[in-house]
PDB file of C-alpha atoms in Angstrom:
ATOM      1  CA  MET A  88      35.762 -13.497  63.324  1.00  0.00           C
ATOM      2  CA  THR A  89      36.885 -12.772  59.808  1.00  0.00           C
ATOM      3  CA  ARG A  90      34.655 -12.986  56.755  1.00  0.00           C
ATOM      4  CA  SER A  91      36.186 -14.889  53.858  1.00  0.00           C
ATOM      5  CA  ARG A  92      36.385 -13.039  50.586  1.00  0.00           C
ATOM      6  CA  PRO A  93      35.384 -14.746  47.322  1.00  0.00           C
ATOM      7  CA  SER A  94      38.300 -15.756  45.240  1.00  0.00           C
ATOM      8  CA  ARG A  95      39.126 -13.790  42.069  1.00  0.00           C
ATOM      9  CA  SER A  96      38.618 -16.896  39.930  1.00  0.00           C
ATOM     10  CA  ALA A  97      35.119 -17.509  41.354  1.00  0.00           C
ATOM     11  CA  THR A  98      34.102 -13.902  40.677  1.00  0.00           C
ATOM     12  CA  ALA A  99      35.411 -14.103  37.130  1.00  0.00           C
ATOM     13  CA  ASP A 100      33.592 -17.362  36.560  1.00  0.00           C
ATOM     14  CA  ASP A 101      30.348 -15.881  37.844  1.00  0.00           C
ATOM     15  CA  LEU A 102      30.784 -12.874  35.591  1.00  0.00           C
ATOM     16  CA  LEU A 103      31.488 -15.019  32.562  1.00  0.00           C
ATOM     17  CA  THR A 104      28.453 -17.171  33.340  1.00  0.00           C
ATOM     18  CA  THR A 105      26.247 -14.115  33.659  1.00  0.00           C
ATOM     19  CA  LEU A 106      27.590 -12.604  30.446  1.00  0.00           C
ATOM     20  CA  GLY A 107      27.075 -15.882  28.650  1.00  0.00           C
ATOM     21  CA  ARG A 108      23.495 -16.099  29.849  1.00  0.00           C
ATOM     22  CA  LEU A 109      22.769 -12.513  28.791  1.00  0.00           C
ATOM     23  CA  THR A 110      24.411 -13.101  25.422  1.00  0.00           C
ATOM     24  CA  ASP A 111      22.185 -16.121  24.856  1.00  0.00           C
ATOM     25  CA  ARG A 112      19.111 -14.051  25.690  1.00  0.00           C
ATOM     26  CA  VAL A 113      20.139 -11.289  23.313  1.00  0.00           C
ATOM     27  CA  ARG A 114      20.893 -13.780  20.567  1.00  0.00           C
ATOM     28  CA  GLN A 115      17.581 -15.570  21.081  1.00  0.00           C
ATOM     29  CA  GLY A 116      15.736 -12.241  21.083  1.00  0.00           C
ATOM     30  CA  ALA A 117      17.467 -11.163  17.883  1.00  0.00           C
ATOM     31  CA  GLU A 118      16.700 -14.502  16.267  1.00  0.00           C
ATOM     32  CA  ARG A 119      13.050 -14.230  17.252  1.00  0.00           C
ATOM     33  CA  GLN A 120      12.845 -10.697  15.863  1.00  0.00           C
ATOM     34  CA  ARG A 121      14.552 -11.746  12.647  1.00  0.00           C
ATOM     35  CA  ALA A 122      12.133 -14.662  12.352  1.00  0.00           C
ATOM     36  CA  ARG A 123       9.165 -12.307  12.820  1.00  0.00           C
ATOM     37  CA  VAL A 124      10.502  -9.968  10.134  1.00  0.00           C
ATOM     38  CA  GLU A 125      11.080 -12.842   7.722  1.00  0.00           C
ATOM     39  CA  LEU A 126       7.628 -14.243   8.468  1.00  0.00           C
ATOM     40  CA  ALA A 127       5.997 -10.839   7.969  1.00  0.00           C
ATOM     41  CA  GLU A 128       7.765 -10.333   4.628  1.00  0.00           C
ATOM     42  CA  ALA A 129       6.901 -13.835   3.424  1.00  0.00           C
ATOM     43  CA  LEU A 130       3.293 -13.408   4.550  1.00  0.00           C
ATOM     44  CA  GLN A 131       3.100  -9.990   2.909  1.00  0.00           C
ATOM     45  CA  ARG A 132       4.410 -11.170  -0.440  1.00  0.00           C
ATOM     46  CA  SER A 133       2.271 -14.321  -0.423  1.00  0.00           C
ATOM     47  CA  MET A 134      -0.864 -12.201  -0.019  1.00  0.00           C
ATOM     48  CA  LEU A 135      -0.107  -9.866  -2.915  1.00  0.00           C
ATOM     49  CA  PRO A 136      -1.687 -10.935  -6.220  1.00  0.00           C
ATOM     50  CA  THR A 137       0.367 -13.138  -8.519  1.00  0.00           C
ATOM     51  CA  GLY A 138      -1.013 -11.253 -11.507  1.00  0.00           C
ATOM     52  CA  LEU A 139      -3.195  -8.309 -12.525  1.00  0.00           C
ATOM     53  CA  PRO A 140      -6.024  -8.130 -15.104  1.00  0.00           C
ATOM     54  CA  ASP A 141      -4.737  -8.089 -18.651  1.00  0.00           C
ATOM     55  CA  LEU A 142      -7.611  -6.992 -20.866  1.00  0.00           C
ATOM     56  CA  PRO A 143      -7.738  -5.025 -24.142  1.00  0.00           C
ATOM     57  CA  GLY A 144      -7.930  -1.320 -23.462  1.00  0.00           C
ATOM     58  CA  LEU A 145      -5.820  -1.219 -20.330  1.00  0.00           C
ATOM     59  CA  ARG A 146      -2.163  -1.646 -19.448  1.00  0.00           C
ATOM     60  CA  VAL A 147      -1.464  -2.316 -15.773  1.00  0.00           C
ATOM     61  CA  ALA A 148       1.710  -2.637 -13.719  1.00  0.00           C
ATOM     62  CA  ALA A 149       2.522  -2.651 -10.017  1.00  0.00           C
ATOM     63  CA  GLU A 150       5.542  -2.614  -7.740  1.00  0.00           C
ATOM     64  CA  TYR A 151       6.017  -3.362  -4.058  1.00  0.00           C
ATOM     65  CA  ALA A 152       9.071  -2.504  -1.937  1.00  0.00           C
ATOM     66  CA  PRO A 153       9.551  -3.793   1.631  1.00  0.00           C
ATOM     67  CA  ALA A 154      10.391  -1.470   4.501  1.00  0.00           C
ATOM     68  CA  GLY A 155      13.895  -0.046   4.479  1.00  0.00           C
ATOM     69  CA  ASN A 156      14.872  -1.342   7.910  1.00  0.00           C
ATOM     70  CA  GLY A 157      12.902  -4.584   7.785  1.00  0.00           C
ATOM     71  CA  LEU A 158      10.971  -3.813  10.971  1.00  0.00           C
ATOM     72  CA  ASP A 159       8.097  -1.830   9.439  1.00  0.00           C
ATOM     73  CA  ILE A 160       6.967  -4.390   6.875  1.00  0.00           C
ATOM     74  CA  GLY A 161       3.481  -5.745   6.664  1.00  0.00           C
ATOM     75  CA  GLY A 162       0.951  -3.018   5.903  1.00  0.00           C
ATOM     76  CA  ASP A 163       0.819  -2.139   2.203  1.00  0.00           C
ATOM     77  CA  TRP A 164      -1.013  -3.975  -0.557  1.00  0.00           C
ATOM     78  CA  TYR A 165      -2.404  -3.638  -4.077  1.00  0.00           C
ATOM     79  CA  ASP A 166      -4.894  -5.764  -5.977  1.00  0.00           C
ATOM     80  CA  GLY A 167      -6.745  -5.972  -9.268  1.00  0.00           C
ATOM     81  CA  PHE A 168      -9.533  -8.233 -10.530  1.00  0.00           C
ATOM     82  CA  VAL A 169     -12.462  -8.468 -12.952  1.00  0.00           C
ATOM     83  CA  LEU A 170     -15.807  -7.344 -11.527  1.00  0.00           C
ATOM     84  CA  PRO A 171     -19.088  -9.192 -12.226  1.00  0.00           C
ATOM     85  CA  ASP A 172     -20.181  -6.600 -14.825  1.00  0.00           C
ATOM     86  CA  GLY A 173     -16.955  -7.034 -16.809  1.00  0.00           C
ATOM     87  CA  SER A 174     -15.313  -3.842 -15.589  1.00  0.00           C
ATOM     88  CA  LEU A 175     -12.090  -3.931 -13.563  1.00  0.00           C
ATOM     89  CA  GLY A 176     -11.612  -3.268  -9.867  1.00  0.00           C
ATOM     90  CA  PHE A 177      -8.344  -2.102  -8.322  1.00  0.00           C
ATOM     91  CA  SER A 178      -7.457  -1.456  -4.705  1.00  0.00           C
ATOM     92  CA  ILE A 179      -4.420  -0.185  -2.890  1.00  0.00           C
ATOM     93  CA  GLY A 180      -4.007   0.424   0.814  1.00  0.00           C
ATOM     94  CA  ASP A 181      -1.939   0.655   3.941  1.00  0.00           C
ATOM     95  CA  VAL A 182      -2.640  -1.003   7.289  1.00  0.00           C
ATOM     96  CA  GLN A 183      -1.831   0.972  10.438  1.00  0.00           C
ATOM     97  CA  GLY A 184       0.811  -0.997  12.276  1.00  0.00           C
ATOM     98  CA  HIS A 185       3.511  -3.360  11.124  1.00  0.00           C
ATOM     99  CA  ASP A 186       4.927  -6.842  11.532  1.00  0.00           C
ATOM    100  CA  VAL A 187       3.028 -10.119  11.275  1.00  0.00           C
ATOM    101  CA  GLU A 188      -0.282  -8.806  12.641  1.00  0.00           C
ATOM    102  CA  ALA A 189      -0.463  -6.039  10.026  1.00  0.00           C
ATOM    103  CA  ALA A 190       0.401  -8.450   7.209  1.00  0.00           C
ATOM    104  CA  ALA A 191      -2.349 -10.837   8.304  1.00  0.00           C
ATOM    105  CA  PHE A 192      -4.849  -7.979   8.649  1.00  0.00           C
ATOM    106  CA  MET A 193      -3.890  -6.743   5.191  1.00  0.00           C
ATOM    107  CA  GLY A 194      -4.799 -10.132   3.775  1.00  0.00           C
ATOM    108  CA  GLN A 195      -8.213 -10.004   5.440  1.00  0.00           C
ATOM    109  CA  ILE A 196      -8.955  -6.571   3.975  1.00  0.00           C
ATOM    110  CA  ARG A 197      -7.852  -7.539   0.479  1.00  0.00           C
ATOM    111  CA  ILE A 198     -10.043 -10.657   0.496  1.00  0.00           C
ATOM    112  CA  GLY A 199     -12.914  -8.730   2.089  1.00  0.00           C
ATOM    113  CA  LEU A 200     -12.842  -6.120  -0.685  1.00  0.00           C
ATOM    114  CA  ARG A 201     -12.992  -8.841  -3.322  1.00  0.00           C
ATOM    115  CA  ALA A 202     -15.937 -10.495  -1.574  1.00  0.00           C
ATOM    116  CA  VAL A 203     -17.863  -7.233  -1.222  1.00  0.00           C
ATOM    117  CA  ALA A 204     -17.213  -6.346  -4.874  1.00  0.00           C
ATOM    118  CA  HIS A 205     -19.300  -9.341  -5.941  1.00  0.00           C
ATOM    119  CA  ALA A 206     -22.364  -7.690  -4.390  1.00  0.00           C
ATOM    120  CA  THR A 207     -21.818  -4.139  -5.715  1.00  0.00           C
ATOM    121  CA  THR A 208     -19.433  -2.500  -8.156  1.00  0.00           C
ATOM    122  CA  ASP A 209     -19.800   1.039  -6.787  1.00  0.00           C
ATOM    123  CA  PRO A 210     -16.449   2.001  -5.191  1.00  0.00           C
ATOM    124  CA  GLY A 211     -18.102   3.992  -2.403  1.00  0.00           C
ATOM    125  CA  GLU A 212     -20.414   1.141  -1.472  1.00  0.00           C
ATOM    126  CA  ILE A 213     -17.522  -1.324  -1.628  1.00  0.00           C
ATOM    127  CA  LEU A 214     -15.517   0.720   0.875  1.00  0.00           C
ATOM    128  CA  GLY A 215     -18.582   1.282   3.054  1.00  0.00           C
ATOM    129  CA  ARG A 216     -19.401  -2.420   3.261  1.00  0.00           C
ATOM    130  CA  ALA A 217     -15.757  -3.328   3.807  1.00  0.00           C
ATOM    131  CA  ASN A 218     -15.647  -0.801   6.650  1.00  0.00           C
ATOM    132  CA  GLU A 219     -18.635  -2.426   8.374  1.00  0.00           C
ATOM    133  CA  LEU A 220     -17.107  -5.857   7.814  1.00  0.00           C
ATOM    134  CA  LEU A 221     -13.869  -4.829   9.517  1.00  0.00           C
ATOM    135  CA  LEU A 222     -15.712  -3.202  12.414  1.00  0.00           C
ATOM    136  CA  SER A 223     -17.697  -6.395  12.992  1.00  0.00           C
ATOM    137  CA  ALA A 224     -14.405  -8.296  13.313  1.00  0.00           C
ATOM    138  CA  ASP A 225     -13.545  -6.100  16.344  1.00  0.00           C
ATOM    139  CA  HIS A 226      -9.915  -5.667  15.280  1.00  0.00           C
ATOM    140  CA  GLU A 227      -7.733  -2.959  16.823  1.00  0.00           C
ATOM    141  CA  LEU A 228      -6.018  -2.101  13.535  1.00  0.00           C
ATOM    142  CA  PHE A 229      -7.370   0.123  10.766  1.00  0.00           C
ATOM    143  CA  ALA A 230      -6.388   0.807   7.169  1.00  0.00           C
ATOM    144  CA  THR A 231      -6.391   3.515   4.534  1.00  0.00           C
ATOM    145  CA  CYS A 232      -7.529   2.405   1.096  1.00  0.00           C
ATOM    146  CA  SER A 233      -8.442   3.542  -2.409  1.00  0.00           C
ATOM    147  CA  PHE A 234     -10.764   1.552  -4.661  1.00  0.00           C
ATOM    148  CA  VAL A 235     -11.087   2.191  -8.397  1.00  0.00           C
ATOM    149  CA  ARG A 236     -13.543   0.788 -10.942  1.00  0.00           C
ATOM    150  CA  PHE A 237     -12.434   1.123 -14.565  1.00  0.00           C
ATOM    151  CA  ASP A 238     -14.358   0.390 -17.773  1.00  0.00           C
ATOM    152  CA  PRO A 239     -11.776  -0.275 -20.517  1.00  0.00           C
ATOM    153  CA  ALA A 240     -14.375   0.089 -23.256  1.00  0.00           C
ATOM    154  CA  THR A 241     -15.293   3.682 -22.384  1.00  0.00           C
ATOM    155  CA  GLY A 242     -12.391   4.897 -20.277  1.00  0.00           C
ATOM    156  CA  ASP A 243     -14.802   5.731 -17.437  1.00  0.00           C
ATOM    157  CA  LEU A 244     -13.113   5.606 -14.052  1.00  0.00           C
ATOM    158  CA  GLU A 245     -14.855   5.732 -10.667  1.00  0.00           C
ATOM    159  CA  SER A 246     -12.841   6.010  -7.476  1.00  0.00           C
ATOM    160  CA  ALA A 247     -13.311   6.357  -3.728  1.00  0.00           C
ATOM    161  CA  ARG A 248     -10.818   6.872  -0.903  1.00  0.00           C
ATOM    162  CA  ALA A 249     -10.805   5.880   2.740  1.00  0.00           C
ATOM    163  CA  GLY A 250      -8.263   8.273   4.225  1.00  0.00           C
ATOM    164  CA  HIS A 251      -5.698   7.217   1.640  1.00  0.00           C
ATOM    165  CA  VAL A 252      -3.020   9.119  -0.267  1.00  0.00           C
ATOM    166  CA  PRO A 253      -4.555  10.765  -3.363  1.00  0.00           C
ATOM    167  CA  GLY A 254      -3.872   9.353  -6.789  1.00  0.00           C
ATOM    168  CA  VAL A 255      -2.107  11.076  -9.681  1.00  0.00           C
ATOM    169  CA  TRP A 256      -3.448  11.443 -13.239  1.00  0.00           C
ATOM    170  CA  ALA A 257      -2.187  12.616 -16.624  1.00  0.00           C
ATOM    171  CA  THR A 258      -3.366  12.840 -20.229  1.00  0.00           C
ATOM    172  CA  ALA A 259      -1.413  11.853 -23.305  1.00  0.00           C
ATOM    173  CA  GLY A 260      -0.979  15.557 -23.962  1.00  0.00           C
ATOM    174  CA  GLY A 261       1.139  15.980 -20.850  1.00  0.00           C
ATOM    175  CA  GLN A 262      -1.443  17.561 -18.567  1.00  0.00           C
ATOM    176  CA  GLY A 263      -2.024  16.105 -15.108  1.00  0.00           C
ATOM    177  CA  GLY A 264      -1.717  16.515 -11.390  1.00  0.00           C
ATOM    178  CA  VAL A 265      -2.694  15.208  -7.981  1.00  0.00           C
ATOM    179  CA  VAL A 266      -6.299  14.099  -7.544  1.00  0.00           C
ATOM    180  CA  GLU A 267      -8.147  16.196  -4.972  1.00  0.00           C
ATOM    181  CA  ASP A 268     -11.289  14.132  -4.474  1.00  0.00           C
ATOM    182  CA  GLU A 269     -13.011  14.128  -1.106  1.00  0.00           C
ATOM    183  CA  ALA A 270     -12.125  11.135   1.072  1.00  0.00           C
ATOM    184  CA  GLY A 271     -13.830   9.323   3.935  1.00  0.00           C
ATOM    185  CA  VAL A 272     -12.096   8.166   7.107  1.00  0.00           C
ATOM    186  CA  PRO A 273      -9.902   5.032   7.098  1.00  0.00           C
ATOM    187  CA  LEU A 274     -11.543   1.615   7.200  1.00  0.00           C
ATOM    188  CA  GLY A 275     -12.267   0.136  10.609  1.00  0.00           C
ATOM    189  CA  ILE A 276     -12.791   3.353  12.592  1.00  0.00           C
ATOM    190  CA  LEU A 277     -16.336   4.742  12.307  1.00  0.00           C
ATOM    191  CA  PRO A 278     -19.544   2.788  11.617  1.00  0.00           C
ATOM    192  CA  GLY A 279     -21.857   4.054   8.908  1.00  0.00           C
ATOM    193  CA  GLU A 280     -19.147   6.045   7.130  1.00  0.00           C
ATOM    194  CA  VAL A 281     -19.996   7.260   3.612  1.00  0.00           C
ATOM    195  CA  TYR A 282     -17.272   7.289   0.947  1.00  0.00           C
ATOM    196  CA  PRO A 283     -17.807   9.804  -1.887  1.00  0.00           C
ATOM    197  CA  VAL A 284     -17.256   8.578  -5.439  1.00  0.00           C
ATOM    198  CA  ALA A 285     -15.429  10.677  -8.025  1.00  0.00           C
ATOM    199  CA  ARG A 286     -16.094  10.006 -11.699  1.00  0.00           C
ATOM    200  CA  ARG A 287     -13.821  10.922 -14.587  1.00  0.00           C
ATOM    201  CA  ARG A 288     -12.928   9.682 -18.048  1.00  0.00           C
ATOM    202  CA  LEU A 289      -9.364   8.915 -19.010  1.00  0.00           C
ATOM    203  CA  SER A 290      -8.346  10.019 -22.459  1.00  0.00           C
ATOM    204  CA  SER A 291      -6.754   7.604 -24.893  1.00  0.00           C
ATOM    205  CA  GLY A 292      -3.306   7.100 -23.438  1.00  0.00           C
ATOM    206  CA  GLY A 293      -4.425   8.661 -20.161  1.00  0.00           C
ATOM    207  CA  THR A 294      -2.757   7.461 -16.973  1.00  0.00           C
ATOM    208  CA  PHE A 295      -3.960   7.013 -13.403  1.00  0.00           C
ATOM    209  CA  VAL A 296      -1.489   6.083 -10.653  1.00  0.00           C
ATOM    210  CA  LEU A 297      -2.306   4.826  -7.169  1.00  0.00           C
ATOM    211  CA  LEU A 298       0.349   4.641  -4.461  1.00  0.00           C
ATOM    212  CA  THR A 299       0.931   4.395  -0.709  1.00  0.00           C
ATOM    213  CA  ASP A 300       2.543   7.002   1.528  1.00  0.00           C
ATOM    214  CA  GLY A 301       5.776   5.012   1.728  1.00  0.00           C
ATOM    215  CA  VAL A 302       6.461   6.168  -1.839  1.00  0.00           C
ATOM    216  CA  VAL A 303       6.043   9.907  -1.268  1.00  0.00           C
ATOM    217  CA  GLU A 304       6.697  10.636   2.389  1.00  0.00           C
ATOM    218  CA  GLY A 305       9.712  10.188   4.665  1.00  0.00           C
ATOM    219  CA  PRO A 306      11.264  11.442   7.900  1.00  0.00           C
ATOM    220  CA  SER A 307      12.523  14.656   6.278  1.00  0.00           C
ATOM    221  CA  TYR A 308      10.504  14.694   3.047  1.00  0.00           C
ATOM    222  CA  PRO A 309       6.986  16.205   3.027  1.00  0.00           C
ATOM    223  CA  ILE A 310       4.221  14.316   1.260  1.00  0.00           C
ATOM    224  CA  ASP A 311       3.365  17.294  -0.984  1.00  0.00           C
ATOM    225  CA  ALA A 312       6.899  17.279  -2.400  1.00  0.00           C
ATOM    226  CA  GLY A 313       6.668  13.541  -3.017  1.00  0.00           C
ATOM    227  CA  LEU A 314       3.311  13.832  -4.788  1.00  0.00           C
ATOM    228  CA  ASP A 315       4.637  16.675  -6.950  1.00  0.00           C
ATOM    229  CA  ALA A 316       7.614  14.517  -7.943  1.00  0.00           C
ATOM    230  CA  VAL A 317       5.300  11.655  -8.887  1.00  0.00           C
ATOM    231  CA  ALA A 318       3.000  13.990 -10.833  1.00  0.00           C
ATOM    232  CA  ALA A 319       5.950  15.230 -12.915  1.00  0.00           C
ATOM    233  CA  LEU A 320       6.937  11.654 -13.749  1.00  0.00           C
ATOM    234  CA  VAL A 321       3.382  10.657 -14.663  1.00  0.00           C
ATOM    235  CA  ARG A 322       2.884  13.691 -16.940  1.00  0.00           C
ATOM    236  CA  ALA A 323       6.168  13.021 -18.733  1.00  0.00           C
ATOM    237  CA  ALA A 324       5.398   9.317 -19.131  1.00  0.00           C
ATOM    238  CA  ALA A 325       1.894   9.955 -20.472  1.00  0.00           C
ATOM    239  CA  ASN A 326       3.270  12.462 -22.981  1.00  0.00           C
ATOM    240  CA  THR A 327       5.889  10.042 -24.296  1.00  0.00           C
ATOM    241  CA  GLY A 328       3.785   6.887 -24.104  1.00  0.00           C
ATOM    242  CA  ALA A 329       5.982   5.130 -21.563  1.00  0.00           C
ATOM    243  CA  ASP A 330       5.338   1.514 -20.669  1.00  0.00           C
ATOM    244  CA  ALA A 331       3.257   0.861 -17.523  1.00  0.00           C
ATOM    245  CA  ALA A 332       5.969  -1.242 -15.885  1.00  0.00           C
ATOM    246  CA  GLU A 333       8.586   1.400 -16.654  1.00  0.00           C
ATOM    247  CA  LEU A 334       6.432   4.107 -15.091  1.00  0.00           C
ATOM    248  CA  ALA A 335       5.756   1.993 -12.003  1.00  0.00           C
ATOM    249  CA  SER A 336       9.508   1.592 -11.528  1.00  0.00           C
ATOM    250  CA  GLN A 337      10.092   5.328 -11.973  1.00  0.00           C
ATOM    251  CA  VAL A 338       7.402   6.207  -9.432  1.00  0.00           C
ATOM    252  CA  MET A 339       8.807   3.732  -6.934  1.00  0.00           C
ATOM    253  CA  GLY A 340      12.150   5.478  -7.396  1.00  0.00           C
ATOM    254  CA  VAL A 341      10.711   8.544  -5.653  1.00  0.00           C
ATOM    255  CA  ALA A 342      10.846   6.514  -2.431  1.00  0.00           C
ATOM    256  CA  ALA A 343      14.641   6.756  -2.580  1.00  0.00           C
ATOM    257  CA  LEU A 344      14.328  10.529  -2.194  1.00  0.00           C
ATOM    258  CA  THR A 345      12.218  10.276   0.952  1.00  0.00           C
ATOM    259  CA  ASP A 346      14.542   7.996   2.928  1.00  0.00           C
ATOM    260  CA  HIS A 347      11.380   6.115   3.834  1.00  0.00           C
ATOM    261  CA  THR A 348      11.254   3.422   6.505  1.00  0.00           C
ATOM    262  CA  ASP A 349       7.783   2.142   5.631  1.00  0.00           C
ATOM    263  CA  ASP A 350       6.965  -0.357   2.900  1.00  0.00           C
ATOM    264  CA  ALA A 351       5.631   1.052  -0.369  1.00  0.00           C
ATOM    265  CA  ALA A 352       3.344   0.094  -3.263  1.00  0.00           C
ATOM    266  CA  VAL A 353       2.559   1.562  -6.685  1.00  0.00           C
ATOM    267  CA  LEU A 354      -0.234   0.660  -9.126  1.00  0.00           C
ATOM    268  CA  VAL A 355      -0.275   2.123 -12.664  1.00  0.00           C
ATOM    269  CA  LEU A 356      -3.284   2.128 -15.017  1.00  0.00           C
ATOM    270  CA  ILE A 357      -2.910   3.321 -18.620  1.00  0.00           C
ATOM    271  CA  HIS A 358      -5.972   3.527 -20.870  1.00  0.00           C
ATOM    272  CA  ASP A 359      -4.894   2.302 -24.295  1.00  0.00           C
ATOM    273  CA  PRO A 360      -7.936   1.056 -26.234  1.00  0.00           C
ATOM    274  CA  VAL A 361      -6.237   0.731 -29.639  1.00  0.00           C
ATOM    275  CA  GLY A 362      -2.596   1.317 -28.788  1.00  0.00           C
ATOM    276  CA  SER A 363      -2.994   4.991 -29.683  1.00  0.00           C
ATOM    277  CA  ARG A 364      -0.897   7.766 -28.169  1.00  0.00           C
ATOM    278  CA  SER A 365      -3.045  10.583 -29.562  1.00  0.00           C
ATOM    279  CA  ALA A 366      -4.642  13.010 -27.175  1.00  0.00           C
ATOM    280  CA  GLY A 367      -8.285  12.480 -26.273  1.00  0.00           C
ATOM    281  CA  PRO A 368     -10.862  14.226 -24.101  1.00  0.00           C
ATOM    282  CA  GLU A 369      -9.708  15.527 -20.730  1.00  0.00           C
ATOM    283  CA  PRO A 370     -10.856  13.959 -17.460  1.00  0.00           C
ATOM    284  CA  SER A 371     -14.514  14.855 -16.995  1.00  0.00           C
ATOM    285  CA  ASP A 372     -13.902  16.855 -13.815  1.00  0.00           C
ATOM    286  CA  GLY A 373     -10.966  18.757 -15.320  1.00  0.00           C
ATOM    287  CA  ARG A 374      -8.395  17.311 -12.935  1.00  0.00           C
TER     288      ARG A 374
END
């Protein structure tokens, strides 16, 4: 008894059918991934503020850049708003994780910080209450964050960090550097965490820059080198009286050096009570 062999045409047809089916799956998977990336980017941008406080005594600018490969978008944000006592509150942060979930979580944190800031204007208390709020939501993600309170009338600046990249400061005289304030752990990890508050006074024309790690760190670029590059730009800009938007663009340009894959955000604050570029008192803690 002989066993019949399948014809060549039948085998070819089966192969073509299988290849066609696999191609459809790959295409559908790619389309779904592209849709998730587009949704994450749209969600991310829709949750960033449409504007920042524009009050006498302060010039503010911000920039956001999506992830280089499109797959890591969704975690970074910045925000600025008027606090109940008339001072200004600014936040910047980075959610652990990416894609749609991180973008949605970012929106929750940003809104939560605004809500908490109506009960207290102390940056440390704001981060502490936001931390407890996130823990109560029982979310698996966490976030680094910096919160700054600025009084345009006096130049007093209070800041607190939750595991976030340090800020960079400079005076109109060209002095400056990387802030070395103590930081608490990221939001959403430990209950009862205390976030130390650093207090300083910006001189007339003094500059304070907040940023996320996507600006200063990359696969083959250490974060210290990135922060040093930003510090040099901020000192030069403060010395020449550069525009806030121009400085934000220059700082974001450091990301090109890092070959970063993460998204990135920059927030620039320049104290300019009367449009003066003359040097004033140094930051109160000497940094």
